[in-house]
XYZ file of C-alpha atoms in Angstrom:
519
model
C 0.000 0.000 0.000
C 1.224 3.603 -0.556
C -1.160 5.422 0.977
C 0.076 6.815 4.915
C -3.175 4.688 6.237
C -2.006 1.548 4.492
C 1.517 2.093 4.754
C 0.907 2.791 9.202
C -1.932 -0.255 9.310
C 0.768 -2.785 7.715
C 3.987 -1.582 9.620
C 1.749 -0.961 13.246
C -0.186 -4.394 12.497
C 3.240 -5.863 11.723
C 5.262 -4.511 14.626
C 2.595 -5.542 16.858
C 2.315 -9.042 15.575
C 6.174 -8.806 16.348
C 5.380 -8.045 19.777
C 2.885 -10.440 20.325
C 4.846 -13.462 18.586
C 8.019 -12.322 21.042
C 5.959 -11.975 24.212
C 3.982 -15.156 23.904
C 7.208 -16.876 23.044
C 8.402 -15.680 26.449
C 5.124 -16.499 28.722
C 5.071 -20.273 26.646
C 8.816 -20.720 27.881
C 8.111 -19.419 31.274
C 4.946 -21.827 31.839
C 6.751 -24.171 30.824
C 9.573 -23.965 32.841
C 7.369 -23.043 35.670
C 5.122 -26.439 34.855
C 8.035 -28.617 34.166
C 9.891 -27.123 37.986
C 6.382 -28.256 39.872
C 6.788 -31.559 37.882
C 10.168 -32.166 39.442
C 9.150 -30.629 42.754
C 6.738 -33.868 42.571
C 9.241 -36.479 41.554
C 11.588 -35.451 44.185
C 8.607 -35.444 46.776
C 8.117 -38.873 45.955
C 11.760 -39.892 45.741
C 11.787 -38.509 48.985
C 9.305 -40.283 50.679
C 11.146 -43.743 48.831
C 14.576 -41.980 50.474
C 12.972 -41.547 54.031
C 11.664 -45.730 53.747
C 15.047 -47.015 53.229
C 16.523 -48.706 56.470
C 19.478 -50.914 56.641
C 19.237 -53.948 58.985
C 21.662 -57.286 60.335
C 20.798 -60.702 59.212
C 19.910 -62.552 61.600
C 22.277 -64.880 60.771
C 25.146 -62.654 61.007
C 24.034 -60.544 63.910
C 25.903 -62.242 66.685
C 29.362 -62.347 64.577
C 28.868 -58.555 64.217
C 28.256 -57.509 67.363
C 31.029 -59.252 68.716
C 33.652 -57.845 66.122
C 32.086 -54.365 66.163
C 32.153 -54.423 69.843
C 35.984 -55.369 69.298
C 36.416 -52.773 67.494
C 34.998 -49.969 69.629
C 37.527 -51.607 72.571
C 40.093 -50.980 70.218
C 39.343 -47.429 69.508
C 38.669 -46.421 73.054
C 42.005 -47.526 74.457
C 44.136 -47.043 71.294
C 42.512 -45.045 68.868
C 42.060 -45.634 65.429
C 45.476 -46.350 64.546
C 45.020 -49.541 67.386
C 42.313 -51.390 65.193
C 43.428 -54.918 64.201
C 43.605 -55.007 61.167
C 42.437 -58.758 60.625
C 39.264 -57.655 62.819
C 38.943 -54.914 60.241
C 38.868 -56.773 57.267
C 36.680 -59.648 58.322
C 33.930 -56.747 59.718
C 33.970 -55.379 55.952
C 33.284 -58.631 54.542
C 30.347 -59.515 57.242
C 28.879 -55.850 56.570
C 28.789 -56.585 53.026
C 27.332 -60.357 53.599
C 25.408 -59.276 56.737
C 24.158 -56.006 56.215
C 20.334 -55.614 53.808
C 19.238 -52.248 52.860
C 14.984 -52.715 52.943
C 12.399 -50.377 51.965
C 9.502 -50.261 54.975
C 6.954 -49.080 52.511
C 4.982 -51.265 51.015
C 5.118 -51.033 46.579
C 1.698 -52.044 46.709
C 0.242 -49.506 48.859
C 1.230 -46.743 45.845
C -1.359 -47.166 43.473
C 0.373 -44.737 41.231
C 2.708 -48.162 40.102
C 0.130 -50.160 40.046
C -1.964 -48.662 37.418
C -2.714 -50.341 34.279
C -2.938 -46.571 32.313
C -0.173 -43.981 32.485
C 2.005 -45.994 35.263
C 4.578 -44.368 37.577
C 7.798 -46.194 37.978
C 10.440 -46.690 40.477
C 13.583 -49.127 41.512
C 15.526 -49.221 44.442
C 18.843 -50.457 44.238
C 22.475 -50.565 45.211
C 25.331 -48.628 44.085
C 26.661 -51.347 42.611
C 23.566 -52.484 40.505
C 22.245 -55.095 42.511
C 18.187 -54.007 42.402
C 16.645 -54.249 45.629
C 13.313 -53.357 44.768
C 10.844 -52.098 41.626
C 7.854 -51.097 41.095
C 4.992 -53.901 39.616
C 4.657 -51.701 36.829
C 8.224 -52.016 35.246
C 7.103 -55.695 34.946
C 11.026 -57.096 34.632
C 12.379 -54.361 32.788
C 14.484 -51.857 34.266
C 15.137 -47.873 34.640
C 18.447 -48.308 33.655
C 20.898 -46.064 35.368
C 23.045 -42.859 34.988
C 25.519 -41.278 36.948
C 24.956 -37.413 37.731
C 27.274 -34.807 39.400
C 25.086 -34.441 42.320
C 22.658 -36.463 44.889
C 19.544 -35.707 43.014
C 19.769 -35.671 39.402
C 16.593 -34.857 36.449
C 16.485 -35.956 33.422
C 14.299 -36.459 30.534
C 13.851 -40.020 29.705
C 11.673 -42.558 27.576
C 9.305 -44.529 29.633
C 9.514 -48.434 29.230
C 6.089 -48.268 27.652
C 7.123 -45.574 24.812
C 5.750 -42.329 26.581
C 8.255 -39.319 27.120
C 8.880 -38.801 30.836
C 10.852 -37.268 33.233
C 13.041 -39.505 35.768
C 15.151 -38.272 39.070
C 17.868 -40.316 40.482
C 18.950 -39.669 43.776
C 22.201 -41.413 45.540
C 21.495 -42.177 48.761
C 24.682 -42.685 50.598
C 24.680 -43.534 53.921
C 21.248 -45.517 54.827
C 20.768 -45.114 58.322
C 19.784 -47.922 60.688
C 16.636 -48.401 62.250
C 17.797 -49.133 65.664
C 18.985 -46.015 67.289
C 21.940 -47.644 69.286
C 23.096 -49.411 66.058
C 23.190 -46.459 63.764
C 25.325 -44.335 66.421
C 27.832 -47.305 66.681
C 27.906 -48.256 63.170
C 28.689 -44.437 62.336
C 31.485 -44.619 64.679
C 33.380 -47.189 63.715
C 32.496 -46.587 59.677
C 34.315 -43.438 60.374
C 37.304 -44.116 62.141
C 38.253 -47.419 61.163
C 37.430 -46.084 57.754
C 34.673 -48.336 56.561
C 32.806 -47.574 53.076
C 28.837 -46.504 53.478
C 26.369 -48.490 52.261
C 24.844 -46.421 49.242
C 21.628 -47.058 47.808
C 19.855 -45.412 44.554
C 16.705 -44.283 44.314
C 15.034 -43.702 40.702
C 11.556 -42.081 40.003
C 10.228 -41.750 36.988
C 6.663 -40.159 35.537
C 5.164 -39.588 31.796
C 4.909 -35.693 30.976
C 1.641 -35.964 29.347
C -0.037 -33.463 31.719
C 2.954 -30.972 31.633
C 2.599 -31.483 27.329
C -1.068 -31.249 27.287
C -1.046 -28.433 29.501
C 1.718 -26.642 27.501
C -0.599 -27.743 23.861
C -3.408 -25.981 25.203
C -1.740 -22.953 26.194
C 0.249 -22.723 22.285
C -3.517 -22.743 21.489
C -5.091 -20.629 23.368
C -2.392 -18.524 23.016
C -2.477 -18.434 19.378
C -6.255 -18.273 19.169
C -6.043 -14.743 21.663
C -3.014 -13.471 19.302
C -4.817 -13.799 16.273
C -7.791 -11.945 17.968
C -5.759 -9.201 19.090
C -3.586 -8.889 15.648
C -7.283 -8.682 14.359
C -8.576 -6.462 16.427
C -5.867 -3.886 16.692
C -5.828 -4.038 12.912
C -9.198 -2.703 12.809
C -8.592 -0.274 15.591
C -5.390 0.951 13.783
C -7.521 1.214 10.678
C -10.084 3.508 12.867
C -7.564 5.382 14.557
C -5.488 6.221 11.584
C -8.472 7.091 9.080
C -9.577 9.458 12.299
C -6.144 11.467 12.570
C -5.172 11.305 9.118
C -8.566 13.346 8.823
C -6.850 16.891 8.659
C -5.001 15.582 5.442
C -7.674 14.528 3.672
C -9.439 17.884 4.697
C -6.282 19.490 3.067
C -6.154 17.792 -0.390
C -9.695 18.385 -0.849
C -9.060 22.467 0.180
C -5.718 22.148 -1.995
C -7.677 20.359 -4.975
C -9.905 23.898 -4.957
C -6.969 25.948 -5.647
C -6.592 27.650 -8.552
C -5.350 30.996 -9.949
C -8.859 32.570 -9.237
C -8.941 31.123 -5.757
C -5.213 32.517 -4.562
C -6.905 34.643 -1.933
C -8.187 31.611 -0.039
C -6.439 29.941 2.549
C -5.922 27.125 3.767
C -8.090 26.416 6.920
C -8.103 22.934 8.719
C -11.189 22.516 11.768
C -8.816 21.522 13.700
C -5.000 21.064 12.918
C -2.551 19.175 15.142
C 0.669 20.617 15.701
C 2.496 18.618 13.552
C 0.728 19.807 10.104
C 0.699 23.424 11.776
C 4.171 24.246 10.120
C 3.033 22.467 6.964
C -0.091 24.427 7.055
C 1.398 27.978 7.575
C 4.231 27.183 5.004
C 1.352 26.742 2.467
C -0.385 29.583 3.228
C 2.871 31.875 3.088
C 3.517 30.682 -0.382
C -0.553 30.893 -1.511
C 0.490 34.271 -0.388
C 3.423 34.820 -2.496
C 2.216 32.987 -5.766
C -1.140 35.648 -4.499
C 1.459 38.753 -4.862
C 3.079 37.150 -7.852
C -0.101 36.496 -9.744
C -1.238 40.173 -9.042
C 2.218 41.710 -9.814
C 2.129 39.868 -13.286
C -1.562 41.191 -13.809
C -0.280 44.919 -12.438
C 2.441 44.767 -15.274
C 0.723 43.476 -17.732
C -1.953 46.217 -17.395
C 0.946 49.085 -16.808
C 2.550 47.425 -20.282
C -0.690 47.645 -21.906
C -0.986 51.148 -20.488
C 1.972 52.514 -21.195
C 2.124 51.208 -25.228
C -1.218 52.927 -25.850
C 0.636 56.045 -25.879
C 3.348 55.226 -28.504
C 0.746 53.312 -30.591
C -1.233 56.510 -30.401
C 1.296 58.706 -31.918
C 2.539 56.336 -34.424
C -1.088 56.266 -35.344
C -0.956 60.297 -35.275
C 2.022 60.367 -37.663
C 0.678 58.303 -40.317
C -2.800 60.087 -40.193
C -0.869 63.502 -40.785
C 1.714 62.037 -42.920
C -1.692 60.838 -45.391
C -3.556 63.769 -45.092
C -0.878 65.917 -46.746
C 0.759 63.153 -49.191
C 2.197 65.854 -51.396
C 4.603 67.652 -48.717
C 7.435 65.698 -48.587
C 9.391 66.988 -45.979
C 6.072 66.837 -43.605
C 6.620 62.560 -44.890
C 10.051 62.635 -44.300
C 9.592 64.041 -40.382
C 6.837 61.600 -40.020
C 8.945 58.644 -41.095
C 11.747 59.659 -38.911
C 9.602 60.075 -35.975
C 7.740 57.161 -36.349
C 11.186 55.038 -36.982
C 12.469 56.513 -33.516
C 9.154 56.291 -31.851
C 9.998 51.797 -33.062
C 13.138 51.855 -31.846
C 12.268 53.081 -28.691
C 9.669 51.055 -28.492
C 12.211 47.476 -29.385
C 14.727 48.770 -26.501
C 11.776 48.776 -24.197
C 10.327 46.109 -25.012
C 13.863 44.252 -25.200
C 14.561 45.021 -22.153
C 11.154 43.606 -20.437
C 12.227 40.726 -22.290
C 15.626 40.284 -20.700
C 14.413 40.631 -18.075
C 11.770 38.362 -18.156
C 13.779 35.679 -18.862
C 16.743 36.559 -16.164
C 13.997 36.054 -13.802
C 12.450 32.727 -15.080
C 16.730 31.566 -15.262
C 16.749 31.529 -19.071
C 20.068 34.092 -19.514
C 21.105 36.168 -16.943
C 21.374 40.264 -17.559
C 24.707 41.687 -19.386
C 26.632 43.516 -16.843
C 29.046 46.282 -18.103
C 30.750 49.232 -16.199
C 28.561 52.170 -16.806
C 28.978 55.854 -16.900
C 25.473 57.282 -15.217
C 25.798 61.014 -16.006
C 26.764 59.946 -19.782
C 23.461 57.709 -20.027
C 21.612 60.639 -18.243
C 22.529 63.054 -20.703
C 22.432 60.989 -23.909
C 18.699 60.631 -22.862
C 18.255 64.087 -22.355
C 19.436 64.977 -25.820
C 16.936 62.531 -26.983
C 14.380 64.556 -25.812
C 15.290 67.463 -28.003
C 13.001 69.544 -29.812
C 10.162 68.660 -27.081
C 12.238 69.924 -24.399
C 12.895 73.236 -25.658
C 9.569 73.777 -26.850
C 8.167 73.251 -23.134
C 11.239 75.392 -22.210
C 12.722 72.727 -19.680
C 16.323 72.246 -18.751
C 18.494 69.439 -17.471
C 20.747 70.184 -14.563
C 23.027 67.681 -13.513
C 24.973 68.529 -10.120
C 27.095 66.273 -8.055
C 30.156 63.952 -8.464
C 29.720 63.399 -12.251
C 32.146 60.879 -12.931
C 30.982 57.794 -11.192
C 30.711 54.268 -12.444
C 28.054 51.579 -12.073
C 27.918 47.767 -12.978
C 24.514 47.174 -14.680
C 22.843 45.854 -18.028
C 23.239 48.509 -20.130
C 20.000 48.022 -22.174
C 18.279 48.087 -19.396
C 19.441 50.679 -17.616
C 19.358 53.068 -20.453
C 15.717 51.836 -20.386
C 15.249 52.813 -16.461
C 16.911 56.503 -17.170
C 14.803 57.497 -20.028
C 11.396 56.809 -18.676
C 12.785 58.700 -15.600
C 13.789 61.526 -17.345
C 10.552 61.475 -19.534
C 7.940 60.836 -16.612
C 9.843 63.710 -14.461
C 9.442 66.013 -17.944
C 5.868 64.939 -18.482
C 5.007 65.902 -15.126
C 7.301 69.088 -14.259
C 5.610 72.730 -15.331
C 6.659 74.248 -18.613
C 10.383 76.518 -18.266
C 11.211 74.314 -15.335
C 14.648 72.618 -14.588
C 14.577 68.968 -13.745
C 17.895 67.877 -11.271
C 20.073 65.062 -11.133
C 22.055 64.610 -8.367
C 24.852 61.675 -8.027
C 26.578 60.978 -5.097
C 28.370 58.258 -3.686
C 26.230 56.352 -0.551
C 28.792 54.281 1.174
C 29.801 51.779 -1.102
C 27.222 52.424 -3.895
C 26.096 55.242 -6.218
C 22.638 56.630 -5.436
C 20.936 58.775 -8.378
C 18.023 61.442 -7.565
C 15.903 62.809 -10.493
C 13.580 65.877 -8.765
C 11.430 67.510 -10.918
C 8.685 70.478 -9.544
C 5.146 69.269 -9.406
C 2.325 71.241 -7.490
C -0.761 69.182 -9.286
C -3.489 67.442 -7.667
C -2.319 64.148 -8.916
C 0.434 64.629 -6.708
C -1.441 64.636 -3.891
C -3.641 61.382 -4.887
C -0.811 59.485 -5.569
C 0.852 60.535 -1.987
C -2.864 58.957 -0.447
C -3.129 55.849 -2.626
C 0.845 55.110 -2.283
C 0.717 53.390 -5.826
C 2.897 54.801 -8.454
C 1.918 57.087 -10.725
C 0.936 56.934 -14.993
C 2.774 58.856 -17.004
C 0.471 61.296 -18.657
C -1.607 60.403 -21.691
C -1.471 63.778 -22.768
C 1.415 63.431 -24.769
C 1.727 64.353 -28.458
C 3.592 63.021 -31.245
C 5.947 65.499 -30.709
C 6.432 64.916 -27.170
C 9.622 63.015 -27.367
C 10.127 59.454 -26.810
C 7.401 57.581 -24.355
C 8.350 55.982 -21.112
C 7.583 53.542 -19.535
C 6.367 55.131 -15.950
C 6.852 54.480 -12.466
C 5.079 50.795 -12.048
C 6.921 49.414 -14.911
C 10.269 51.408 -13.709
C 10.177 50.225 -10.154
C 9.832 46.136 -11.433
C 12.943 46.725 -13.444
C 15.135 47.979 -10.714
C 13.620 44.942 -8.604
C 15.077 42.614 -11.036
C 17.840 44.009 -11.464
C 18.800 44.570 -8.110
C 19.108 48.550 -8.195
C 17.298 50.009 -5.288
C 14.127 52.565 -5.673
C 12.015 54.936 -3.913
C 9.598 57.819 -4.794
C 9.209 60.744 -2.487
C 6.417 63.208 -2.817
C 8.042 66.437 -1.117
C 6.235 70.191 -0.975
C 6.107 71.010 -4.279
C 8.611 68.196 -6.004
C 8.655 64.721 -6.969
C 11.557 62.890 -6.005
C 12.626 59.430 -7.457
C 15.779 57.697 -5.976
C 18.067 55.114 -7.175
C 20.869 52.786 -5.480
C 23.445 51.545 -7.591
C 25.188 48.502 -6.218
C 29.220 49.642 -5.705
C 30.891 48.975 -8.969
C 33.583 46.004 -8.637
């Protein structure tokens, strides 16, 4: 699945069952080593009890010959300690205990019905160290335990059953079987331990089927498989629930993001309730609906000053060749026209040229031409352009300041930026006025000034809108060369990186420019 719900329902449902599968291998193993420790807790309670029956007791036959001797003995370690034992006395006691001496269980087999029983028997043999058997259980029915040596008294082990069955068998080494008669067993201890006589050492062996432990254990795997499916089930479905409910504020924003469009960019995005992790997400999408917003209006603000501002060249180009038809006979009235109209194109191509290069610095296509640039040379070169409708309006160009500095810039675009200046600040300035130019240096850039008088009501109206003004669609074919005007102006210097203001002072318009420092 690639969806987040599918991709959190397989991974959680996964990691879970993980979880599950490790914790109920844990709880099997510790039931089972819990069942299987109470299963030995009850073979060694019954070896036990066989341990406790065992009593060691003197033929009768051999009881008077061992008395005397042992009573011998004990002389002999009273006066002369245990280095005074005869030695021949010794030797023939060892041979008497081993002749005379019978380990004998006092409870009776039979009396267990445990190793009796025709189903699931219980086994056990009694027997000497040295693997004489002593005593078994009926059910064993002439076979045999077998035997094992373990490193301690009581020993476990798993074992198969005579009958097949899997079982579990204890073996403990009993080795020193106590007599029954109080006065014998202290005697017998004594001289067993000083004249260095072996015990008499008897083994016990239990042994029991583990069906109950293995049926117990089966029905836990089960159960315990039957509740893990369950719960893998059910927290599937509840991880299903859960994640449909909090992925609820994403669905809620593709279906507000699916409404976007470019005549929707002043909605925003709006969730009922949004968790603090899509917060950032959300308010990151909302600053950027409010740039592409900005953008989208910018674009339509240009396009409309472009469309704007060309109405005015169009106009006179339309002017010319009305004038230039109406009187087809004067030549030299054709030849003006033609030369107007040609510079009215050209001006036209440079401005439009330079929208385009700029356009397409901005989208990364080419980047802008940088040159080193001579500002008061470009300022008066557009000037002179201006000619014959600057001296007919009786307007001068004064240019004050440090003359001589240099800029890095696109010259094509520049040149554009300084001639719509200069013909927006002589569109709007009174006839016989002068128009200023001021360069100075600004730290480690070049800032140009272009003030021109203005006392007009338009003035005032653009001061209370703050937008920038039109240039004038007064002007006449013999105006000069149109200009672009302050909106198209100021998105220039933003892409080129040349800084601009407009100041509306008491009686003067003020536009400002900062030059990065040439390198």
């Amino acid at each position: 699945m690639r969806t987040i719900r599918g991709r959190l329902l397989v991974l959680l449902t996964l990691g879970m069952t993980a979880l599950l599968l490790v914790g109920g291998v844990v709880v099997w193993f510790v039931v089972r080593s819990s069942l299987r420790d109470g299963f030995d807790e009850s073979l060694a309670s019954k070896a036990g009890l066989l341990v406790a029956s065992l009593q060691l007791e003197v033929l009768p036959e051999h009881q008077q010959r061992i008395t005397r001797l042992g009573a011998s003995v004990l002389a002999d370690l009273d006066e002369k300690g245990s280095a005074g034992v005869d030695l021949t006395e010794r030797d023939e006691l060892l041979l008497l205990a081993k002749r005379g001496f019978r380990v004998r269980l006092v409870l009776d087999p039979d009396s267990f019905p445990e190793y009796r029983s025709s189903s699931r028997p219980e086994y056990f043999e009694v027997s000497l160290e040295s693997g004489d058997v002593l005593v078994r259980s009926g059910s064993l029915a002439g076979t045999t335990l077998g035997s094992w040596h373990g490193p301690a008294e009581w020993n476990l082990r798993d074992v198969t059953l005579p009958d097949g069955r899997a079982g579990r068998a204890i073996r403990v080494r009993v080795g020193n079987v106590k007599f029954a008669d109080k006065l014998w067993s202290q005697a017998w201890s004594r001289i067993r331990g000083e004249a260095r006589l072996p015990n008499t050492t008897a083994v016990v062996l239990v042994a029991k089927d583990l069906g109950d432990v293995e049926a117990a254990l089966s029905s836990l795997r089960i159960g315990m498989v039957a509740v893990g499916l369950l719960v893998v089930a059910g927290a599937a479905l509840l991880i299903f629930l859960v994640c449909g409910r909090a992925l609820h504020p994403l669905r809620q924003l593709r279906h507000q993001l699916l409404d976007l469009d470019a005549a929707a960019l002043r909605d925003r995005v709006h969730l009922d309730q949004t968790p603090p992790d899509l917060a950032p997400i959300v308010d990151s999408l909302n600053e950027g609906l409010a740039r592409l917003e900005r953008a989208f209006r910018r674009e339509r603000r240009v396009a409309g000053h472009l469309a704007h501002e060309l109405r005015t060249p169009v106009a006179e180009l339309r002017a010319i060749t009305d004038v230039a038809r109406r009187w087809p006979e004067d030549q030299e009235l054709r030849r003006r026209c033609v030369e107007q109209g040609n510079e009215i194109a050209r001006h036209m191509g440079r401005v439009v040229s330079a929208l385009l290069r700029v356009a397409r610095a901005q989208s990364g296509e080419c980047e802008l031409e940088t040159a080193q640039l001579r500002l008061d040379s470009l300022l008066q070169g557009a000037w002179e352009r201006r000619g014959a409708a600057a001296k007919r309006r009786g307007q001068t160009f004064l240019m004050r300041g440090a003359t001589d500095l240099s800029v890095d810039g696109d010259p094509e675009v520049t040149r554009a930026i300084l001639t719509s200046l200069l013909q927006n600040a002589a569109e709007h300035a009174p006839e016989g006025s002068a128009i200023e130019g001021l360069l100075r240096r600004d730290g480690a850039g070049v800032e140009l000034s272009i003030t021109n008088p203005r006392d007009t009501p338009e003035v005032e109206a653009f001061n209370a809108a703050g937008d920038l003004p039109w240039n004038d669609d007064s002007a006449s074919p013999s105006s000069g060369q149109p200009g672009l005007g302050l909106p198209l102006v100021a998105e220039l210097t933003r892409a080129s990186g040349i800084g601009f203001e407009v100041e509306v002072l008491s009686g003067e318009f003020r536009v400002s420019l900062a030059f990065p420092s040439s390198a």
